[in-house]
Structures are given as structure tokens and as C-alpha cells.
XYZ file of C-alpha atoms in Angstrom:
706
model
C 11.359 -47.511 21.921
C 13.052 -45.437 19.031
C 16.752 -44.766 19.299
C 16.207 -40.956 18.790
C 13.467 -41.047 21.317
C 15.622 -42.630 23.542
C 18.452 -40.331 22.768
C 16.201 -37.238 23.251
C 14.641 -38.759 26.344
C 18.181 -38.965 28.182
C 19.300 -35.551 27.336
C 16.197 -33.970 28.130
C 15.811 -35.945 31.712
C 19.339 -34.653 32.337
C 19.116 -31.192 31.345
C 15.567 -30.800 33.120
C 16.310 -33.163 36.256
C 13.294 -35.222 35.163
C 13.174 -39.279 35.335
C 14.238 -40.635 31.933
C 11.392 -43.405 31.982
C 8.932 -40.479 32.408
C 10.356 -38.220 29.825
C 10.522 -40.933 27.216
C 6.756 -41.713 27.877
C 5.937 -38.137 27.365
C 7.794 -38.028 24.424
C 6.242 -41.161 23.009
C 2.809 -40.222 23.696
C 3.288 -36.791 22.085
C 4.776 -38.544 18.972
C 1.369 -40.473 18.816
C -0.817 -37.455 19.255
C -1.301 -36.991 22.707
C -1.909 -33.655 23.961
C -0.316 -32.132 26.910
C -3.714 -32.018 29.087
C -4.545 -35.764 27.841
C -1.414 -36.930 29.080
C -1.178 -34.752 32.319
C -4.428 -35.940 33.462
C -4.941 -40.052 31.985
C -1.324 -41.242 31.612
C -0.038 -40.678 35.039
C 1.043 -44.076 35.338
C 3.068 -43.773 32.321
C 4.873 -40.409 32.929
C 5.459 -40.992 36.545
C 3.150 -38.289 37.603
C 4.446 -35.688 35.640
C 2.462 -32.371 35.583
C 1.782 -30.155 32.696
C 4.534 -27.838 33.472
C 7.138 -30.547 32.985
C 5.428 -32.147 30.124
C 5.311 -28.761 28.361
C 9.211 -28.373 29.125
C 9.877 -31.917 27.789
C 8.120 -30.883 24.600
C 9.439 -27.771 24.220
C 13.159 -29.088 24.775
C 12.311 -31.927 22.080
C 11.756 -29.187 19.691
C 14.768 -27.272 20.443
C 16.746 -30.489 20.225
C 15.239 -31.443 16.564
C 16.324 -27.740 15.661
C 19.735 -28.458 16.795
C 20.170 -31.878 15.133
C 18.612 -30.153 11.566
C 21.387 -27.620 11.943
C 24.019 -30.046 12.847
C 23.367 -31.938 9.609
C 23.083 -28.835 7.434
C 26.525 -27.431 8.443
C 28.054 -30.955 8.135
C 26.864 -31.386 4.765
C 28.337 -27.615 4.242
C 31.685 -28.551 5.531
C 31.863 -31.691 3.482
C 30.821 -29.886 0.254
C 33.559 -27.098 0.866
C 36.293 -30.188 1.557
C 36.937 -28.752 5.077
C 35.261 -31.744 6.984
C 38.290 -33.418 8.647
C 37.714 -36.089 11.063
C 38.716 -33.660 13.758
C 36.071 -30.891 12.966
C 33.585 -33.897 12.580
C 33.882 -34.769 15.684
C 34.002 -31.366 17.167
C 30.750 -30.584 15.362
C 29.157 -33.787 16.698
C 30.053 -33.349 20.118
C 28.499 -29.627 20.190
C 25.730 -29.565 22.400
C 24.474 -25.991 21.849
C 23.538 -23.967 19.036
C 26.003 -21.782 19.872
C 29.227 -24.017 20.181
C 27.808 -25.282 16.495
C 27.956 -21.794 15.139
C 31.303 -20.975 16.770
C 32.687 -24.042 14.877
C 31.252 -23.520 11.536
C 32.297 -19.686 11.836
C 35.667 -19.984 9.809
C 33.928 -21.967 6.983
C 30.685 -20.261 6.814
C 30.397 -18.953 3.275
C 30.720 -14.957 3.927
C 30.429 -12.011 1.497
C 33.414 -10.061 0.502
C 35.624 -9.249 3.727
C 38.722 -7.149 4.692
C 40.313 -10.149 5.610
C 39.054 -12.200 2.042
C 40.210 -9.167 -0.002
C 43.763 -9.534 1.629
C 43.918 -13.181 0.948
C 42.891 -12.839 -2.460
C 46.072 -10.077 -2.733
C 48.381 -13.362 -1.393
C 48.952 -11.753 1.934
C 47.909 -14.932 3.935
C 51.530 -16.065 4.157
C 52.740 -12.513 5.712
C 49.500 -13.434 8.332
C 51.038 -16.794 8.989
C 54.388 -15.484 9.488
C 53.189 -12.857 11.586
C 50.873 -15.195 14.268
C 54.316 -17.482 14.904
C 55.953 -14.025 15.942
C 59.418 -15.656 15.708
C 61.731 -12.433 14.598
C 64.488 -13.503 12.000
C 66.542 -10.545 12.421
C 65.249 -8.924 9.401
C 62.960 -5.783 9.728
C 59.421 -6.177 9.212
C 59.369 -4.000 6.702
C 61.685 -5.858 4.654
C 59.832 -9.385 5.387
C 56.301 -7.091 4.399
C 58.228 -5.822 1.208
C 58.106 -9.178 -0.568
C 54.369 -8.819 -0.567
C 54.053 -5.604 -2.593
C 52.542 -5.891 -5.686
C 50.950 -3.135 -7.753
C 49.265 -5.603 -9.982
C 47.310 -6.931 -6.781
C 46.625 -3.843 -5.243
C 49.277 -3.736 -2.305
C 51.532 -0.623 -3.010
C 53.779 -0.543 0.062
C 54.979 -2.828 2.803
C 52.504 -0.600 4.903
C 49.513 -2.261 2.899
C 50.552 -5.461 2.980
C 50.841 -5.533 6.843
C 47.577 -3.766 6.895
C 46.215 -6.559 4.756
C 48.018 -9.153 6.879
C 46.328 -7.626 10.122
C 42.900 -7.804 8.581
C 43.335 -11.498 8.101
C 44.335 -11.863 11.846
C 41.761 -9.626 13.307
C 38.943 -12.128 11.434
C 40.572 -15.448 12.387
C 40.924 -13.939 16.107
C 37.437 -13.017 16.148
C 36.291 -16.466 14.761
C 38.448 -18.325 17.176
C 36.203 -20.818 19.043
C 38.292 -20.807 22.074
C 38.489 -16.865 21.960
C 34.505 -16.454 21.447
C 33.825 -18.724 24.150
C 35.849 -16.859 26.536
C 35.006 -13.286 25.602
C 31.353 -14.498 25.736
C 31.818 -15.503 29.047
C 33.212 -12.101 29.811
C 30.173 -10.052 28.346
C 27.698 -12.446 30.273
C 29.399 -11.371 33.652
C 30.339 -7.787 33.295
C 28.466 -6.418 30.332
C 26.645 -2.987 31.434
C 23.683 -1.887 29.508
C 24.602 1.694 29.035
C 22.238 4.134 27.623
C 22.753 7.969 26.392
C 20.188 10.222 24.720
C 19.677 9.953 21.222
C 19.232 13.335 18.856
C 15.363 12.799 18.925
C 15.064 12.349 22.296
C 13.084 15.401 23.082
C 10.862 15.153 20.096
C 10.208 11.349 20.640
C 9.723 11.406 24.439
C 7.925 14.677 25.054
C 6.202 13.035 28.037
C 9.399 11.758 29.592
C 8.159 8.200 29.465
C 11.762 7.099 29.515
C 13.140 9.846 31.723
C 14.137 6.988 34.424
C 16.158 5.587 31.676
C 18.008 8.185 30.429
C 21.898 8.140 30.820
C 21.586 4.906 32.740
C 24.089 2.086 33.303
C 22.529 -1.352 33.988
C 24.751 -4.264 34.525
C 23.257 -7.215 32.819
C 23.546 -9.925 35.145
C 20.503 -9.925 37.574
C 19.120 -7.196 34.937
C 15.028 -7.689 35.790
C 12.934 -8.605 32.482
C 10.944 -5.191 32.757
C 14.182 -3.111 32.458
C 15.560 -4.886 29.739
C 12.468 -4.675 27.507
C 12.103 -1.111 28.260
C 15.578 -0.163 27.482
C 14.822 -1.831 24.176
C 11.864 -0.464 23.579
C 13.198 2.861 24.206
C 16.020 2.147 21.778
C 13.564 1.071 18.986
C 11.761 4.483 19.720
C 14.749 6.299 18.906
C 14.707 8.036 22.567
C 17.542 5.921 23.780
C 21.036 4.696 22.182
C 22.075 1.670 23.961
C 25.508 -0.473 24.278
C 25.740 -3.191 25.783
C 29.572 -4.301 26.530
C 32.007 -4.827 29.151
C 35.202 -2.872 29.812
C 37.324 -3.238 26.321
C 40.550 -3.404 27.971
C 39.499 -6.579 29.617
C 38.374 -8.183 26.567
C 41.209 -7.269 24.613
C 43.209 -8.795 27.430
C 42.039 -12.171 26.975
C 42.501 -12.142 23.032
C 45.883 -11.052 23.890
C 46.261 -13.852 26.417
C 45.347 -16.258 23.603
C 47.486 -14.861 20.670
C 50.223 -12.756 21.692
C 53.492 -14.101 22.486
C 56.463 -11.721 22.768
C 56.813 -8.029 22.397
C 58.709 -7.943 18.970
C 57.625 -6.242 15.976
C 55.395 -9.136 15.250
C 53.983 -9.613 18.406
C 53.023 -5.694 18.019
C 51.304 -5.867 14.832
C 49.251 -9.024 16.184
C 48.043 -6.839 18.983
C 47.137 -4.008 16.574
C 45.023 -6.898 14.887
C 43.435 -7.982 18.011
C 42.446 -4.377 19.285
C 40.749 -3.830 15.849
C 39.272 -7.279 15.333
C 37.554 -7.084 18.665
C 36.430 -3.261 17.962
C 35.213 -4.138 14.360
C 34.364 -7.653 14.368
C 34.145 -9.420 18.018
C 32.783 -6.795 20.084
C 29.633 -6.342 17.442
C 29.120 -9.968 16.788
C 29.140 -10.618 21.092
C 26.681 -7.589 21.775
C 24.330 -8.793 19.227
C 24.261 -12.362 20.446
C 24.036 -11.047 24.157
C 21.079 -8.509 22.898
C 19.378 -11.978 21.507
C 20.162 -13.853 24.834
C 18.843 -10.947 26.959
C 15.628 -10.520 24.775
C 15.308 -14.324 25.054
C 15.146 -14.073 29.036
C 13.352 -11.086 29.392
C 10.609 -12.927 26.951
C 10.478 -15.696 28.694
C 9.893 -13.970 31.858
C 7.501 -11.410 30.669
C 5.842 -14.276 29.035
C 5.877 -16.576 32.048
C 4.043 -13.603 33.978
C 1.628 -13.085 31.616
C 0.459 -16.698 31.492
C 0.046 -16.824 35.067
C -1.879 -13.839 35.165
C -3.936 -15.030 32.236
C -4.624 -18.391 34.066
C -5.646 -16.656 37.283
C -8.008 -14.596 35.425
C -9.647 -17.481 33.303
C -9.988 -19.472 36.388
C -11.626 -16.694 38.221
C -14.670 -17.352 40.254
C -18.008 -17.917 38.078
C -21.149 -16.191 39.138
C -22.460 -19.191 38.104
C -25.686 -20.214 36.245
C -28.146 -17.414 37.198
C -29.843 -14.419 35.347
C -27.772 -10.780 35.200
C -28.738 -7.958 33.995
C -25.722 -6.433 32.562
C -24.614 -2.554 31.990
C -21.799 -1.190 29.797
C -21.564 2.392 31.315
C -21.467 5.424 29.884
C -22.441 9.430 30.064
C -23.352 10.983 27.000
C -24.630 7.941 24.871
C -26.024 6.173 27.910
C -25.734 2.845 29.598
C -26.280 -0.118 27.337
C -28.318 -2.624 29.199
C -28.684 -6.487 28.504
C -30.583 -8.991 30.093
C -29.169 -12.620 30.069
C -30.735 -15.727 30.891
C -29.196 -18.203 33.278
C -27.523 -19.960 30.416
C -26.245 -16.088 29.095
C -28.702 -16.130 26.082
C -29.751 -12.201 25.564
C -33.452 -11.758 26.050
C -33.739 -7.707 26.332
C -31.630 -4.954 25.574
C -32.137 -1.517 25.608
C -30.247 2.099 26.693
C -30.770 3.831 29.639
C -29.496 7.331 30.502
C -29.187 7.892 34.410
C -26.307 10.403 33.884
C -25.821 14.073 31.995
C -26.498 15.442 30.095
C -29.844 13.328 29.976
C -30.350 12.698 33.884
C -33.152 10.637 32.902
C -32.608 9.044 36.267
C -36.713 7.931 37.109
C -37.339 6.396 33.587
C -33.815 4.421 34.065
C -34.978 2.990 37.858
C -38.332 2.078 36.435
C -36.575 0.324 33.714
C -34.428 -1.683 35.683
C -36.603 -2.390 38.076
C -39.005 -3.834 35.556
C -36.607 -5.973 34.044
C -35.265 -7.416 37.628
C -38.942 -8.199 38.401
C -40.099 -9.437 34.764
C -36.790 -11.652 34.282
C -36.459 -12.910 38.069
C -32.847 -11.499 37.964
C -30.590 -11.587 40.981
C -27.510 -9.438 39.988
C -26.534 -6.249 38.004
C -23.193 -6.407 36.425
C -21.539 -3.183 35.826
C -18.335 -2.484 33.429
C -15.626 -0.927 35.108
C -14.845 1.416 32.095
C -15.898 4.959 31.912
C -19.000 5.947 34.057
C -18.485 2.401 35.870
C -17.954 4.015 39.344
C -20.927 6.303 38.645
C -23.276 3.868 37.465
C -22.810 1.482 40.286
C -23.014 4.042 42.706
C -26.585 5.058 41.043
C -27.631 1.315 41.393
C -26.616 0.819 44.696
C -28.355 4.069 46.035
C -31.602 2.199 44.499
C -31.601 -0.626 47.183
C -32.908 -3.191 44.953
C -32.092 -6.521 46.669
C -29.695 -7.549 44.290
C -26.001 -8.019 43.822
C -24.393 -5.178 42.212
C -20.903 -6.429 41.175
C -18.494 -4.594 39.106
C -16.532 -6.464 36.053
C -13.637 -5.995 34.432
C -14.112 -4.750 31.320
C -10.772 -5.202 29.433
C -10.951 -6.501 25.769
C -14.958 -6.075 25.624
C -14.783 -3.712 22.682
C -12.200 -6.410 21.190
C -14.977 -9.047 21.526
C -17.800 -6.559 20.095
C -16.084 -6.038 16.910
C -14.781 -9.421 16.334
C -16.113 -11.574 13.670
C -17.120 -14.384 16.561
C -19.644 -11.222 18.246
C -20.548 -10.668 14.571
C -21.611 -14.293 13.860
C -23.237 -14.412 17.401
C -25.168 -11.027 16.967
C -24.942 -9.706 13.518
C -27.823 -7.034 14.179
C -26.709 -5.314 17.458
C -24.805 -2.473 18.206
C -21.076 -3.015 19.341
C -21.830 -1.644 22.785
C -24.718 -3.908 23.155
C -22.380 -6.508 22.317
C -20.055 -5.452 24.758
C -22.985 -5.404 27.540
C -23.438 -9.014 26.747
C -20.017 -9.884 27.158
C -19.810 -8.099 30.440
C -22.637 -9.992 32.094
C -21.189 -13.485 30.394
C -18.102 -12.739 32.017
C -19.674 -12.254 35.526
C -21.380 -15.814 34.794
C -18.589 -17.786 33.565
C -15.322 -15.998 32.874
C -13.452 -18.551 31.228
C -16.176 -19.463 28.780
C -16.486 -15.700 28.041
C -12.750 -14.741 27.736
C -11.720 -17.525 25.596
C -13.642 -15.415 22.506
C -10.901 -12.916 22.370
C -7.446 -12.841 21.981
C -5.615 -13.038 25.488
C -3.412 -9.905 24.901
C -6.572 -7.949 24.897
C -7.419 -8.609 28.366
C -4.737 -6.491 29.655
C -2.693 -8.903 32.452
C 0.833 -8.641 30.797
C 3.944 -6.660 30.480
C 5.505 -5.566 27.063
C 3.159 -8.068 25.633
C 3.787 -6.561 22.171
C 7.615 -6.502 22.391
C 8.129 -10.246 23.441
C 8.683 -12.970 20.762
C 5.016 -13.107 19.376
C 5.100 -16.837 18.379
C 6.725 -18.032 21.726
C 3.856 -15.751 23.469
C 1.229 -17.516 21.498
C 2.289 -20.961 22.017
C 2.053 -20.146 26.252
C -0.897 -18.486 26.029
C -2.560 -21.017 24.104
C -1.134 -23.902 26.215
C -2.536 -21.933 29.410
C -6.031 -21.725 27.746
C -6.163 -25.064 27.020
C -4.909 -25.953 30.460
C -7.688 -23.899 32.234
C -10.234 -25.121 29.785
C -9.575 -29.118 30.559
C -9.062 -28.424 33.744
C -12.596 -26.881 34.268
C -14.226 -29.517 31.747
C -16.902 -28.414 29.122
C -20.607 -29.024 28.682
C -20.516 -30.243 24.977
C -24.228 -29.207 24.707
C -23.941 -25.415 25.655
C -20.279 -24.659 24.630
C -19.496 -22.366 22.129
C -16.986 -23.077 19.466
C -14.600 -20.862 20.570
C -14.475 -22.921 24.121
C -14.837 -26.429 22.229
C -11.521 -25.492 20.398
C -9.415 -25.859 23.230
C -10.671 -29.252 24.323
C -7.881 -31.480 24.352
C -7.743 -33.236 20.786
C -10.307 -30.762 19.045
C -9.165 -27.838 17.437
C -10.936 -25.335 15.411
C -12.663 -27.723 12.630
C -13.821 -30.505 14.915
C -15.556 -27.754 17.463
C -17.270 -26.242 14.369
C -18.712 -29.687 13.575
C -19.694 -30.441 16.939
C -21.818 -27.175 16.970
C -23.178 -28.237 13.818
C -24.102 -31.731 14.717
C -25.909 -30.348 17.817
C -27.671 -27.789 15.979
C -28.796 -30.134 13.333
C -29.492 -33.242 15.717
C -29.880 -31.532 19.059
C -28.516 -31.946 22.424
C -25.807 -34.762 22.597
C -27.530 -37.967 24.753
C -23.902 -39.332 25.614
C -20.261 -39.158 24.975
C -20.274 -42.212 22.751
C -22.666 -40.128 20.506
C -19.655 -37.928 19.872
C -18.192 -40.601 17.571
C -21.151 -39.689 14.874
C -19.456 -36.167 14.605
C -17.896 -35.802 11.269
C -13.843 -36.155 11.373
C -14.079 -37.570 15.145
C -11.733 -40.400 14.869
C -10.722 -42.639 17.607
C -7.786 -40.724 18.599
C -9.489 -37.184 18.604
C -12.274 -39.057 20.869
C -9.556 -40.516 23.519
C -8.157 -37.241 23.666
C -11.066 -35.213 24.116
C -13.815 -37.315 25.871
C -12.615 -37.062 29.271
C -12.859 -33.132 29.163
C -16.284 -33.130 27.633
C -19.399 -33.437 29.827
C -22.694 -34.921 29.091
C -25.073 -33.504 31.848
C -28.012 -35.111 32.432
C -27.495 -37.929 30.173
C -28.051 -41.567 29.597
C -24.859 -42.759 31.501
C -23.956 -40.517 34.562
C -20.382 -40.991 34.034
C -20.499 -38.834 30.854
C -21.009 -35.716 33.375
C -17.967 -36.854 35.225
C -14.232 -36.667 34.483
C -13.797 -40.313 34.449
C -12.564 -41.305 31.135
C -14.768 -43.580 28.762
C -11.499 -46.026 28.989
C -12.480 -46.306 32.665
C -15.834 -47.168 32.511
C -15.531 -50.784 32.630
C -13.929 -50.370 35.937
C -16.863 -48.320 37.639
C -19.050 -50.703 36.382
C -17.274 -53.501 37.984
C -17.324 -51.580 41.349
C -21.174 -51.421 40.885
C -21.615 -55.055 40.071
C -19.627 -56.099 43.189
C -21.461 -53.835 45.347
C -24.779 -54.936 43.561
C -25.758 -51.705 42.702
C -25.799 -49.130 39.694
C -23.235 -46.949 38.716
C -25.712 -44.093 39.913
C -26.027 -45.188 42.844
C -22.240 -45.410 43.671
C -21.964 -41.733 42.469
C -24.626 -40.635 45.096
C -24.101 -42.841 48.082
C -20.896 -42.349 50.202
C -21.670 -45.259 52.409
C -21.560 -47.395 49.153
C -18.176 -45.974 48.048
C -16.351 -46.563 51.063
C -17.063 -50.343 51.097
C -14.968 -50.226 47.730
C -11.960 -52.145 48.072
C -9.481 -50.346 46.006
C -7.142 -53.387 45.953
C -9.664 -55.117 43.466
C -9.028 -52.821 40.793
C -5.415 -52.016 40.728
C -4.822 -53.239 37.470
C -5.973 -49.746 36.107
C -2.966 -48.154 38.161
C -2.934 -46.238 41.391
C -3.043 -42.916 39.893
C -5.836 -43.938 37.538
C -7.807 -45.347 40.553
C -7.135 -42.694 43.042
C -8.694 -40.063 40.314
C -11.832 -42.559 39.600
C -12.706 -42.474 43.425
C -12.274 -38.945 43.816
C -14.423 -38.274 40.729
C -16.920 -40.732 42.021
C -17.126 -38.627 44.922
C -17.570 -35.267 43.489
C -18.430 -35.723 39.636
C -17.687 -33.044 37.385
C -16.534 -30.743 40.437
C -15.564 -27.356 39.089
C -12.039 -26.797 40.108
C -12.822 -23.057 40.507
C -13.398 -21.685 44.033
C -16.898 -20.189 44.939
C -18.039 -16.750 44.148
C -17.478 -13.609 46.677
C -19.136 -10.621 46.123
C -16.928 -7.443 46.342
C -17.589 -3.983 46.311
C -15.278 -0.774 46.352
C -14.988 1.949 48.707
C -18.426 3.914 48.256
C -16.669 7.172 49.041
C -14.039 6.948 46.260
C -14.798 7.468 42.615
C -12.143 9.300 41.110
C -8.188 9.529 41.337
C -8.504 12.856 43.233
C -10.703 11.549 46.036
C -7.633 9.458 47.152
C -5.842 10.652 50.224
C -2.414 9.670 51.396
C -2.871 7.169 54.386
C -6.419 5.875 53.312
C -7.098 2.253 53.237
C -9.185 0.926 50.515
C -10.385 -2.640 49.576
C -9.122 -3.469 45.944
C -8.365 -6.154 43.537
C -5.281 -7.103 42.077
C -5.281 -6.699 38.372
C -2.101 -7.579 36.932
C 1.017 -8.966 38.316
C 4.242 -8.142 36.888
C 7.738 -8.923 38.183
C 8.383 -5.298 39.804
C 4.807 -5.524 41.899
C 1.107 -5.637 41.482
C -1.091 -3.312 39.909
C -4.291 -3.190 41.936
C -7.848 -1.346 41.166
C -9.201 0.643 44.035
C -11.903 1.958 42.136
C -10.597 5.092 40.340
C -10.320 3.919 36.813
C -6.456 4.208 37.409
C -4.574 1.301 38.877
C -2.520 1.707 41.883
C 1.142 0.002 41.961
C 1.845 -1.987 45.099
C 5.488 -1.856 44.684
C 7.234 -5.662 45.108
C 9.579 -3.929 48.045
C 6.200 -3.356 49.676
C 4.462 -6.717 49.727
C 5.681 -7.690 53.092
C 6.769 -11.415 51.787
C 3.782 -12.090 49.976
C 4.725 -14.232 46.742
C 1.303 -15.928 46.201
C -0.662 -12.897 45.092
C -2.641 -13.367 41.676
C -5.203 -11.167 39.621
C -8.540 -11.175 40.919
C -7.268 -11.336 44.588
C -8.968 -9.230 47.091
C -6.659 -6.900 48.878
C -6.499 -3.961 51.772
C -4.298 -1.380 50.509
C -2.798 2.036 51.880
C -2.504 4.803 49.794
C 1.079 5.967 49.982
C 1.358 8.581 47.418
C -0.748 10.187 44.427
C 0.619 11.602 41.384
C -2.323 13.773 39.985
C -0.390 15.098 36.634
C 1.134 11.904 35.844
C -1.704 9.619 37.198
C -0.039 7.388 39.280
C -0.998 5.772 42.558
C 1.737 4.523 44.830
C 0.177 1.723 47.222
C 1.379 -0.054 50.445
C -0.103 -3.434 51.728
C -2.671 -2.769 54.337
C -3.373 -4.881 57.422
């Protein structure tokens, strides 16, 4: 193990409360090109069963430590170049455990632009500042001492000018003092308050009162929820609110006095004045900026966590499966775009029907729909939940077609329709037809379809455009990759967009797989993947276990058993005098396997192999259940206080759950009304009670039903 890896492992293990041996194994596997899904699924013995969450934490902490070490080296080099790197400073810099500690130590030596203190030093006033800081009155009036530093040539016209310059030097020195910064920083973290006032443009920039709840508000930073922090920062950015984030000034200045003021003489009073000026002009703005960044980072992390969890739940939604579907993208004036999809999601037919005003061609639309259902042997109609969605659903249900009629969340379908992916797939189709195809495919397999669009367009986050976009992308990519690899991918049917999230592949190999497939026909085995351009040993190792070849030469190719473990299964079959296929199909044969004979592969791997043999290629997603909204409710005006309704959770935030009850406007089930339920996720079916309806602001307050 490299010394650096060993050091990182020890530190990360202590910080994250993880086993050092497992952390070290993760770091080595990552350094060797391992991916998070692969390490979590196929290297359990090495990591001590660390899951994806822990592995991602190890990866991200290692990146932060690397950044810290790079910065430490840069600071030491700068200090050495300036000739200020004493052994004491070197020791302090080497011991700094955080970026904040490191920057505090470096601050007095950090090259700066011209400041009031640097000007005062150029004027020869540093000795006067040192004299004042000693606070030892020699008996002579301070004005006489300061008079010695008067120099018209240097721009110091009077003793008062000399004292002012000395105070500037003291103010800057105190604001850069590491211990002082540390204690004031702690005060800000404990007692700062986010206080708002109205900007000069509040009325102009917030005519609808979107930020009304935050006007003239005061929120302690301790315990401030993520959504409130982000809302206040956005309100400031939109020039609706003025925001300050500071504690009581007197308490902060008191900390500085306790460190620097010794006595009550003239010199002490000068130092006190310098401290008050330094706090207000230098230290408070610095601490506020730092705290803002910390609050933003904290709020971002929570918002990103919520977004990623919501996205994961949506992607892992129950698939309707490989069954033919008629998909409808509803509309009034422009009609409903209809798309017939095969069991594999291929477009078989499309046209527009006009069952709604102003055309009102209901009979023609009914005839078309009935004919298509019969011709293509379709057993489900998928309807987008946007404009005219509930009206279209009511019309289709009234036809009594003896098929499933299912509403599908169409968030982001328009984004897909206009995307390069959609243009490549359907270059000659109208955007709305592409949207209908996407709606139908979302019903068949949400994961396979939703990976084609930017996760931010799915509509399951909060303040997603305000958070750190790099961190958001990383978290969402991790989530998508996790879901894709949990489910597994049929290498002979998967799109390029789905394949690129498979462990070890990426966009280029995904493209090469699709190209090879189109030129050579379906893959007959996992081993055939090695013929794909740029599919080297490492890429094959990382991806093979997550790629499925259904109906191929080797039945294990359709399972999650990794090719590196095929020989173990073959030994099992040989010992039982049967074939591998027999072993996978016969529970009695599997019951005769003696696990102790194959312990050389490791307990975790052996358990996974046995579980996979019992249910090869099992889809971890839950089975599909049909859902229908209340047929008497279509618009927000239909809602009545006290009404109990079926609904679907669409978005989970840290302040509550948004629920679709079928009226084109989600209602809010506030967290105070969840009655202890903490495991609700997008897609969950709920029974809710209407508590209040604000028609003007289109807000619906909900309670959890029985």
C-alpha cells in the first residue's frame, strides 16, 4: 500500500467512522480504475461490505484531502519564497487539519493589494503600532509619542494622523490573528442571525409577493433549514431582500478586547478603537462571507441529498414491462398526439386525434383508438398528466375499453422531445409525437427512458438551479449510475444513453457497443463484448456483471454473476453432475450445494452467487400496480375542504411532501402533518385530506389521510 494511501485511509476512517482496512481497500480499488457500483457489488470481501454511500464518501473525502494537501504545499512554497517560513510556522501549517485553519495561518503572509495598513507601514508607522500594542504608558502623553512619527514627506501631517495609521495596522493585524479569527468564527456559527430587510426594488422585483414570508425576518443560523437558507439567498440575488448574517457586534468586539486589550490607559483606548474599526471594516465582512459560504454549502448538500433521493425513487419506479402501449400526449386545440409502441418500445404508428373542444371529434377519436388497440393487441393506454390530461383520462375511461388506463408523469418529456437524442432517434417526427413516445416508454420502463434527459428536468428537486452545479451533477450521476447498475442492462436492447451509465463504460464505449450491435447483430455472449472497440480488460471487468445477454449461449450471461465467478458455478454443477442451466432452474439441485466446498471465493461473493442462481437477473424494482385519481376531481376548483383523495407523492422536500391529486397543481403535505412517517418517496400512493385551498395563489394544503 502506498504511504499516501495509508495516510488518507487512516484519516478518512477516523473522520467518517469507517473501518480503516475497508477504506484503504476502497482507495486502492478506486486508484486502480474501479467504479463505485463495481466495488460495492463485487469486492465486498476487500472492503468489509462497505455500501455505495460509504464508498462515495471515501472517494469524495479523498478528493478533499488531496485539495488540502495541494494547497498546503502551495502555501509553504509561498512562505518560503517570502523568507517567512520559520520552523514554528512550518509546524503549524503541517498540523492544520482543515482548509480554514490553513488559510488563517497564511493570511498575514498572503500577498495583498494595497491596504490602509500597508500604506501606514510604508509611512513608517509600524513601530508606533507595536508601541500601542504593548500598552505600557511611559508617562509621556501619547500625542508626544505620536509626534515623533510626523513627517510631511511621508504624508503624516499630525500626531492624530500617526495614531490613525497605527490603528489601521493594529486593526488589520487583529483581523488576521488566527486565534482571534477562530473564536469570532465560533461566535458567528453559534449566534449569527440571518436578518432581512426590503431592498429599494422589492415592490418592482416581487410584485406577486413570492418572498413575502421572508420580509423583515430574523432566522438564527443554527438549525436554519436548507430551503430557507436558499430562499433568502435567492431573494437577495433577485434584489428583493437585503440580507445580513452576523451576531451581536458587542459580543464579537468583546472577544477581541479579551485577547488584545490590557489596561485602561491611552494606549489601550487606541487599541480598543482599532479593534472596533477592524471588526466592523475587516473581520465581520470576512467572517460573514465565510459563514455565507458554509451555509450555502450546507444547504446545497441537503438540497442535493433530497434531489438525489427523489431521483433515485423515480428512476426505480415500477416498470409496466414489455407490453404494447398506446401513449397519448394530451391537448385541446392541437389535439392528442397518439403513439403505438411495441413490447420493446418501438414506434409502430402515430397520429393525432381530437376528442376535445374546439374540434369535438369524439366519435372519430374513439373509432381510431379502438381500431389501434385491436390491431396491435394493446392492453394499456398511457396518458401524460399535463394540460388536458385528466380530461383525456376521463374520456378514455368512459369508453370502457377493457385495458389499463394509466396516468404518467410527463415532467421533462418536452425536454427530451427537443433533445439531440430524440432528434437522432426520430429525425422526421414532430416534437409532440416524440413526447407521446416518451410518455409511453416511461410507463414501460421509467429508468430506461428517464436516463435520456437531464435529471434536473424531471422536477423532483428543490432550488436545483441555485445549488453548486458541479456537486449536483456529481451526485445525480452517482444516483443514475447506481440505479442503472442495480437493475442491470440488456446489452442487446439498451440505448446508448442507458449503456453509458453502466459501470466502466461511459459515452464512447456505449456508442461502440451500439455500433457493433448494429453491424454484427445481437451479442451471443458476454465474452463477445471483448470484440467491441476499446473494450479492454479493465472496462470488461467493471461492466460485464451489469450487462445482461438474455437467451445467449451461457445462461449465466443473463444473471448478475460476474464472469470471474463462472468457474465456481461450473464447479458446483460438475459436483452435482448437472449442467449450469439445470442448476439455475432446479431448486432441489441448488439445495444440495455444499457452500463450504467453495469458500475460496469469499463468503459475500458466495452468498451473492447462490442468491443470483435462485433468481437470475431479478429486477430489484417492485411490481407494477395500477393507480387512478378520484374520477370526480379534475380541477383545483373541484376540491372541497375535508375531502379524502388518492394521490401520488411527486416530490419530497425538507419541509414536506408534494402530492399529485389529479388537478394539475400538486398539494403540499407539510412535514408537521406526516404523523411520524419518514419513509415516503416519490411514486408512493397516499390517501390525503384536503385542509385548505387557495384558488388565487393556486395552493393546496393537505393532511395525511387514514
